[in-house]
PDB file of C-alpha atoms in Angstrom:
ATOM      1  CA  MET A   1     153.045  56.752 232.740  1.00  0.00           C
ATOM      2  CA  ASN A   2     150.785  58.686 230.398  1.00  0.00           C
ATOM      3  CA  THR A   3     153.068  61.940 231.620  1.00  0.00           C
ATOM      4  CA  ILE A   4     156.334  60.563 230.811  1.00  0.00           C
ATOM      5  CA  ILE A   5     155.447  59.645 227.098  1.00  0.00           C
ATOM      6  CA  THR A   6     153.937  62.944 226.301  1.00  0.00           C
ATOM      7  CA  GLY A   7     157.310  64.465 228.433  1.00  0.00           C
ATOM      8  CA  ARG A   8     159.526  62.686 226.205  1.00  0.00           C
ATOM      9  CA  THR A   9     157.282  62.653 223.341  1.00  0.00           C
ATOM     10  CA  LEU A  10     157.209  66.571 223.816  1.00  0.00           C
ATOM     11  CA  ARG A  11     160.680  67.216 224.937  1.00  0.00           C
ATOM     12  CA  SER A  12     161.897  65.092 221.502  1.00  0.00           C
ATOM     13  CA  LEU A  13     159.806  66.976 219.448  1.00  0.00           C
ATOM     14  CA  ARG A  14     161.340  70.564 220.999  1.00  0.00           C
ATOM     15  CA  ARG A  15     164.455  69.464 220.222  1.00  0.00           C
ATOM     16  CA  ALA A  16     163.695  68.044 216.706  1.00  0.00           C
ATOM     17  CA  VAL A  17     162.392  71.670 215.961  1.00  0.00           C
ATOM     18  CA  TRP A  18     165.340  73.458 217.513  1.00  0.00           C
ATOM     19  CA  PHE A  19     167.864  71.377 215.449  1.00  0.00           C
ATOM     20  CA  SER A  20     165.766  71.761 212.171  1.00  0.00           C
ATOM     21  CA  PHE A  21     165.068  75.529 212.387  1.00  0.00           C
ATOM     22  CA  VAL A  22     168.297  76.877 214.439  1.00  0.00           C
ATOM     23  CA  THR A  23     171.055  74.788 214.327  1.00  0.00           C
ATOM     24  CA  ALA A  24     171.230  73.164 211.371  1.00  0.00           C
ATOM     25  CA  PRO A  25     170.995  76.028 208.925  1.00  0.00           C
ATOM     26  CA  ALA A  26     173.403  77.906 212.114  1.00  0.00           C
ATOM     27  CA  LEU A  27     175.545  75.324 211.146  1.00  0.00           C
ATOM     28  CA  ALA A  28     175.179  75.378 207.233  1.00  0.00           C
ATOM     29  CA  LEU A  29     175.705  79.077 206.746  1.00  0.00           C
ATOM     30  CA  PHE A  30     178.890  78.838 209.584  1.00  0.00           C
ATOM     31  CA  CYS A  31     180.340  76.612 206.592  1.00  0.00           C
ATOM     32  CA  LEU A  32     179.471  78.612 203.849  1.00  0.00           C
ATOM     33  CA  PHE A  33     180.858  81.634 205.779  1.00  0.00           C
ATOM     34  CA  ILE A  34     184.626  79.693 206.653  1.00  0.00           C
ATOM     35  CA  PHE A  35     184.522  78.262 202.961  1.00  0.00           C
ATOM     36  CA  LEU A  36     184.388  81.695 201.810  1.00  0.00           C
ATOM     37  CA  THR A  37     186.562  82.907 204.038  1.00  0.00           C
ATOM     38  CA  PHE A  38     189.249  80.494 202.990  1.00  0.00           C
ATOM     39  CA  ASN A  39     188.983  80.946 199.585  1.00  0.00           C
ATOM     40  CA  ASN A  40     189.084  84.851 198.938  1.00  0.00           C
ATOM     41  CA  SER A  41     188.601  87.777 200.508  1.00  0.00           C
ATOM     42  CA  LEU A  42     184.501  88.021 202.056  1.00  0.00           C
ATOM     43  CA  ALA A  43     185.084  91.860 202.279  1.00  0.00           C
ATOM     44  CA  GLY A  44     186.496  92.246 198.846  1.00  0.00           C
ATOM     45  CA  ALA A  45     183.780  90.271 197.565  1.00  0.00           C
ATOM     46  CA  PHE A  46     181.227  92.154 198.924  1.00  0.00           C
ATOM     47  CA  LEU A  47     182.650  95.219 197.971  1.00  0.00           C
ATOM     48  CA  GLU A  48     182.709  94.065 194.454  1.00  0.00           C
ATOM     49  CA  GLU A  49     180.021  92.618 194.157  1.00  0.00           C
ATOM     50  CA  ALA A  50     178.014  96.131 195.529  1.00  0.00           C
ATOM     51  CA  SER A  51     179.841  98.274 193.324  1.00  0.00           C
ATOM     52  CA  GLY A  52     178.659  96.475 190.575  1.00  0.00           C
ATOM     53  CA  LEU A  53     175.229  96.677 191.776  1.00  0.00           C
ATOM     54  CA  VAL A  54     175.263 100.168 191.953  1.00  0.00           C
ATOM     55  CA  ALA A  55     177.842 101.497 190.134  1.00  0.00           C
ATOM     56  CA  GLY A  56     176.338 104.574 187.947  1.00  0.00           C
ATOM     57  CA  THR A  57     172.743 103.725 188.053  1.00  0.00           C
ATOM     58  CA  PRO A  58     169.964 105.741 189.518  1.00  0.00           C
ATOM     59  CA  ALA A  59     168.693 105.933 193.215  1.00  0.00           C
ATOM     60  CA  ASP A  60     166.398 103.270 192.583  1.00  0.00           C
ATOM     61  CA  LYS A  61     168.280 100.948 189.989  1.00  0.00           C
ATOM     62  CA  VAL A  62     170.704  98.461 190.620  1.00  0.00           C
ATOM     63  CA  ARG A  63     172.677  96.638 187.549  1.00  0.00           C
ATOM     64  CA  VAL A  64     172.069  92.685 187.118  1.00  0.00           C
ATOM     65  CA  CYS A  65     173.707  90.533 184.728  1.00  0.00           C
ATOM     66  CA  ALA A  66     171.196  89.332 182.234  1.00  0.00           C
ATOM     67  CA  PRO A  67     171.455  86.802 179.271  1.00  0.00           C
ATOM     68  CA  PRO A  68     171.683  88.629 175.656  1.00  0.00           C
ATOM     69  CA  LEU A  69     168.251  87.924 173.870  1.00  0.00           C
ATOM     70  CA  ASN A  70     168.725  85.460 170.939  1.00  0.00           C
ATOM     71  CA  ALA A  71     168.598  87.332 167.562  1.00  0.00           C
ATOM     72  CA  GLU A  72     168.371  84.764 165.573  1.00  0.00           C
ATOM     73  CA  GLY A  73     165.031  83.078 166.655  1.00  0.00           C
ATOM     74  CA  GLU A  74     163.927  80.942 169.341  1.00  0.00           C
ATOM     75  CA  GLY A  75     164.667  77.975 167.406  1.00  0.00           C
ATOM     76  CA  HIS A  76     168.141  78.646 167.477  1.00  0.00           C
ATOM     77  CA  PHE A  77     170.832  78.115 170.478  1.00  0.00           C
ATOM     78  CA  PRO A  78     174.065  79.860 170.598  1.00  0.00           C
ATOM     79  CA  PRO A  79     176.959  77.219 170.302  1.00  0.00           C
ATOM     80  CA  PRO A  80     177.968  76.508 174.068  1.00  0.00           C
ATOM     81  CA  VAL A  81     180.925  79.156 175.437  1.00  0.00           C
ATOM     82  CA  LEU A  82     183.106  78.551 178.968  1.00  0.00           C
ATOM     83  CA  THR A  83     182.165  81.772 180.438  1.00  0.00           C
ATOM     84  CA  PRO A  84     178.352  83.006 179.084  1.00  0.00           C
ATOM     85  CA  PRO A  85     178.226  86.254 178.018  1.00  0.00           C
ATOM     86  CA  CYS A  86     176.586  89.122 179.997  1.00  0.00           C
ATOM     87  CA  GLU A  87     174.798  91.905 178.929  1.00  0.00           C
ATOM     88  CA  PRO A  88     174.384  94.969 181.864  1.00  0.00           C
ATOM     89  CA  VAL A  89     170.895  95.707 182.662  1.00  0.00           C
ATOM     90  CA  LEU A  90     169.144  97.893 185.355  1.00  0.00           C
ATOM     91  CA  ARG A  91     166.773  96.775 187.070  1.00  0.00           C
ATOM     92  CA  ASP A  92     164.010  97.922 189.767  1.00  0.00           C
ATOM     93  CA  ALA A  93     165.576  97.726 193.181  1.00  0.00           C
ATOM     94  CA  ALA A  94     162.527  97.014 194.999  1.00  0.00           C
ATOM     95  CA  ASP A  95     162.216  94.307 192.743  1.00  0.00           C
ATOM     96  CA  TRP A  96     165.328  93.071 193.315  1.00  0.00           C
ATOM     97  CA  GLN A  97     165.287  93.345 196.859  1.00  0.00           C
ATOM     98  CA  ARG A  98     161.700  90.870 196.635  1.00  0.00           C
ATOM     99  CA  SER A  99     163.728  88.311 194.911  1.00  0.00           C
ATOM    100  CA  THR A 100     167.026  88.539 196.807  1.00  0.00           C
ATOM    101  CA  ASP A 101     164.791  87.877 199.633  1.00  0.00           C
ATOM    102  CA  SER A 102     162.717  85.236 198.026  1.00  0.00           C
ATOM    103  CA  SER A 103     165.814  83.376 197.709  1.00  0.00           C
ATOM    104  CA  ILE A 104     167.171  83.668 200.854  1.00  0.00           C
ATOM    105  CA  ARG A 105     163.843  82.481 202.493  1.00  0.00           C
ATOM    106  CA  HIS A 106     163.881  79.475 199.899  1.00  0.00           C
ATOM    107  CA  ILE A 107     167.753  78.168 200.469  1.00  0.00           C
ATOM    108  CA  TYR A 108     166.512  78.455 204.326  1.00  0.00           C
ATOM    109  CA  LYS A 109     163.389  76.673 204.167  1.00  0.00           C
ATOM    110  CA  PHE A 110     165.856  74.162 202.025  1.00  0.00           C
ATOM    111  CA  LEU A 111     168.302  74.119 205.393  1.00  0.00           C
ATOM    112  CA  VAL A 112     165.394  73.356 207.496  1.00  0.00           C
ATOM    113  CA  ILE A 113     163.660  70.390 205.725  1.00  0.00           C
ATOM    114  CA  LEU A 114     167.514  69.135 205.241  1.00  0.00           C
ATOM    115  CA  GLY A 115     167.556  69.656 208.913  1.00  0.00           C
ATOM    116  CA  ALA A 116     164.915  68.130 210.212  1.00  0.00           C
ATOM    117  CA  PHE A 117     165.916  65.065 207.905  1.00  0.00           C
ATOM    118  CA  THR A 118     169.427  65.274 209.489  1.00  0.00           C
ATOM    119  CA  TRP A 119     167.362  64.842 212.501  1.00  0.00           C
ATOM    120  CA  TRP A 120     165.510  62.275 212.141  1.00  0.00           C
ATOM    121  CA  PHE A 121     167.824  60.056 210.938  1.00  0.00           C
ATOM    122  CA  CYS A 122     170.498  60.814 213.359  1.00  0.00           C
ATOM    123  CA  ASN A 123     167.655  59.395 216.089  1.00  0.00           C
ATOM    124  CA  GLY A 124     166.009  56.995 214.233  1.00  0.00           C
ATOM    125  CA  MET A 125     162.261  55.417 214.152  1.00  0.00           C
ATOM    126  CA  ALA A 126     161.632  55.463 217.554  1.00  0.00           C
ATOM    127  CA  GLY A 127     160.938  59.392 218.318  1.00  0.00           C
ATOM    128  CA  LEU A 128     158.766  59.198 215.439  1.00  0.00           C
ATOM    129  CA  LYS A 129     156.531  56.101 216.051  1.00  0.00           C
ATOM    130  CA  ASP A 130     156.478  57.689 220.124  1.00  0.00           C
ATOM    131  CA  THR A 131     155.306  61.063 218.407  1.00  0.00           C
ATOM    132  CA  GLY A 132     152.727  59.173 216.339  1.00  0.00           C
ATOM    133  CA  ARG A 133     151.518  57.226 218.970  1.00  0.00           C
ATOM    134  CA  TRP A 134     151.066  60.551 221.263  1.00  0.00           C
ATOM    135  CA  LEU A 135     149.432  62.179 218.761  1.00  0.00           C
ATOM    136  CA  LYS A 136     146.674  59.253 218.226  1.00  0.00           C
ATOM    137  CA  GLU A 137     146.024  59.481 221.849  1.00  0.00           C
ATOM    138  CA  LEU A 138     145.867  63.097 221.948  1.00  0.00           C
ATOM    139  CA  ALA A 139     143.048  62.798 218.715  1.00  0.00           C
ATOM    140  CA  MET A 140     141.268  60.366 220.366  1.00  0.00           C
ATOM    141  CA  LYS A 141     140.974  62.370 223.644  1.00  0.00           C
ATOM    142  CA  ILE A 142     140.031  65.022 221.732  1.00  0.00           C
ATOM    143  CA  ASN A 143     137.314  63.509 219.361  1.00  0.00           C
ATOM    144  CA  ALA A 144     136.120  62.200 223.175  1.00  0.00           C
ATOM    145  CA  VAL A 145     135.464  65.131 224.402  1.00  0.00           C
ATOM    146  CA  ARG A 146     134.170  66.772 221.842  1.00  0.00           C
ATOM    147  CA  ARG A 147     131.517  63.697 221.450  1.00  0.00           C
ATOM    148  CA  ALA A 148     130.651  64.032 224.865  1.00  0.00           C
ATOM    149  CA  GLY A 149     129.751  68.047 224.188  1.00  0.00           C
ATOM    150  CA  GLN A 150     127.713  66.616 221.662  1.00  0.00           C
ATOM    151  CA  GLY A 151     125.298  64.807 224.187  1.00  0.00           C
ATOM    152  CA  GLY A 152     126.709  61.462 222.907  1.00  0.00           C
ATOM    153  CA  HIS A 153     124.934  61.901 219.170  1.00  0.00           C
ATOM    154  CA  GLY A 154     127.427  59.840 216.927  1.00  0.00           C
ATOM    155  CA  LYS A 155     126.962  57.476 214.610  1.00  0.00           C
ATOM    156  CA  GLN A 156     124.784  54.864 216.840  1.00  0.00           C
ATOM    157  CA  ASP A 157     122.809  57.251 218.084  1.00  0.00           C
ATOM    158  CA  LYS A 158     121.448  57.970 214.499  1.00  0.00           C
ATOM    159  CA  GLU A 159     120.657  54.255 213.610  1.00  0.00           C
TER     160      GLU A 159
END
């Protein structure tokens, strides 16, 4: 019976990991891709963004939009406007690449966590309880083997 519970638990964990790390992020990115395709030309948006980043800049720089500095002091906030003003500034391409890669990783981590919660919500608490019970039994077995390897010197033998 223990091997059946172990098999079910491992299969459940494998499905949870696959859904969280592969299926959920892939579905989210696919939906985003479809949404972008229906609203605008995806290739046109890529070309426009690429030319905005590198047009007329040195080889190791990119042009990014930075909010203008507040010339009136730190305590003064400018009145809200519909479109925020933008000052094109040159930024090191390696720094921009690192920050963009970091943003992509954060989005992926968020999608993995969202996928794990979605899987857990759709499959109920039974799988989580079985997994917890299986991990507890596994920890007890490891502790028993560890105590046996130490020659039985536990709390009882010290007293």
